Amino acid sequence: MSKASTIEDKMTELRALVAWFESDEFQLETASAKFTEASKLAKEIEEDLAKLKNTVNVLKQSFDS
């Protein structure tokens, strides 16, 4: 799991990882671990967004009733 707690924090962390791949600091030896970390973070973000979407849908339905 990520150290970040909010979706925005996780997005910031993911952007930093993507930037690392595009930077001069890129090292092939570390790329696999960074890619794995980015993949896990992206999955967490996707799950968080799905939960948020569900919450919004439930709230919307309660107002539509």
mmCIF file of C-alpha atoms in Angstrom:
data_model
loop_
_atom_site.group_PDB
_atom_site.id
_atom_site.type_symbol
_atom_site.label_atom_id
_atom_site.label_comp_id
_atom_site.label_asym_id
_atom_site.label_seq_id
_atom_site.Cartn_x
_atom_site.Cartn_y
_atom_site.Cartn_z
ATOM 1 C CA MET A 1 0.000 0.000 0.000
ATOM 2 C CA SER A 2 0.968 3.543 -0.613
ATOM 3 C CA LYS A 3 2.055 5.951 2.101
ATOM 4 C CA ALA A 4 -0.355 8.505 0.652
ATOM 5 C CA SER A 5 -3.852 8.570 2.055
ATOM 6 C CA THR A 6 -5.954 10.681 -0.301
ATOM 7 C CA ILE A 7 -6.555 10.198 -3.996
ATOM 8 C CA GLU A 8 -4.834 13.513 -4.682
ATOM 9 C CA ASP A 9 -1.782 12.461 -2.623
ATOM 10 C CA LYS A 10 -1.619 9.185 -4.540
ATOM 11 C CA MET A 11 -1.914 11.016 -7.870
ATOM 12 C CA THR A 12 0.944 13.308 -6.842
ATOM 13 C CA GLU A 13 3.062 10.293 -5.904
ATOM 14 C CA LEU A 14 2.230 8.591 -9.211
ATOM 15 C CA ARG A 15 3.103 11.744 -11.180
ATOM 16 C CA ALA A 16 6.478 11.823 -9.401
ATOM 17 C CA LEU A 17 7.137 8.213 -10.384
ATOM 18 C CA VAL A 18 6.219 8.908 -14.005
ATOM 19 C CA ALA A 19 8.478 11.958 -13.989
ATOM 20 C CA TRP A 20 11.340 9.773 -12.717
ATOM 21 C CA PHE A 21 10.993 7.552 -15.801
ATOM 22 C CA GLU A 22 11.281 10.642 -18.004
ATOM 23 C CA SER A 23 14.172 12.192 -16.073
ATOM 24 C CA ASP A 24 17.925 11.959 -16.316
ATOM 25 C CA GLU A 25 17.871 9.999 -13.030
ATOM 26 C CA PHE A 26 16.352 6.970 -14.799
ATOM 27 C CA GLN A 27 18.355 3.801 -14.195
ATOM 28 C CA LEU A 28 17.443 0.527 -15.804
ATOM 29 C CA GLU A 29 18.421 -1.378 -12.652
ATOM 30 C CA THR A 30 15.791 0.469 -10.592
ATOM 31 C CA ALA A 31 13.122 0.715 -13.283
ATOM 32 C CA SER A 32 11.460 -2.609 -12.481
ATOM 33 C CA ALA A 33 10.904 -1.735 -8.824
ATOM 34 C CA LYS A 34 9.667 1.760 -9.718
ATOM 35 C CA PHE A 35 7.313 0.309 -12.334
ATOM 36 C CA THR A 36 5.913 -2.167 -9.802
ATOM 37 C CA GLU A 37 5.399 0.648 -7.299
ATOM 38 C CA ALA A 38 3.658 2.796 -9.933
ATOM 39 C CA SER A 39 1.417 -0.112 -10.979
ATOM 40 C CA LYS A 40 0.320 -0.752 -7.391
ATOM 41 C CA LEU A 41 -0.335 2.940 -6.879
ATOM 42 C CA ALA A 42 -2.390 3.152 -10.076
ATOM 43 C CA LYS A 43 -4.466 0.178 -8.920
ATOM 44 C CA GLU A 44 -5.070 1.831 -5.525
ATOM 45 C CA ILE A 45 -6.173 5.028 -7.270
ATOM 46 C CA GLU A 46 -8.517 3.072 -9.526
ATOM 47 C CA GLU A 47 -10.051 1.302 -6.510
ATOM 48 C CA ASP A 48 -10.406 4.580 -4.587
ATOM 49 C CA LEU A 49 -12.116 6.225 -7.556
ATOM 50 C CA ALA A 50 -14.496 3.273 -7.936
ATOM 51 C CA LYS A 51 -15.469 3.579 -4.260
ATOM 52 C CA LEU A 52 -15.948 7.316 -4.644
ATOM 53 C CA LYS A 53 -18.089 6.812 -7.743
ATOM 54 C CA ASN A 54 -20.238 4.325 -5.853
ATOM 55 C CA THR A 55 -20.680 6.783 -2.982
ATOM 56 C CA VAL A 56 -21.669 9.552 -5.382
ATOM 57 C CA ASN A 57 -24.169 7.248 -7.108
ATOM 58 C CA VAL A 58 -25.740 6.286 -3.765
ATOM 59 C CA LEU A 59 -26.030 9.930 -2.738
ATOM 60 C CA LYS A 60 -27.455 10.868 -6.121
ATOM 61 C CA GLN A 61 -30.081 8.111 -5.856
ATOM 62 C CA SER A 62 -31.103 9.338 -2.410
ATOM 63 C CA PHE A 63 -31.736 12.816 -3.840
ATOM 64 C CA ASP A 64 -33.565 11.459 -6.899
ATOM 65 C CA SER A 65 -36.048 9.564 -4.744
#
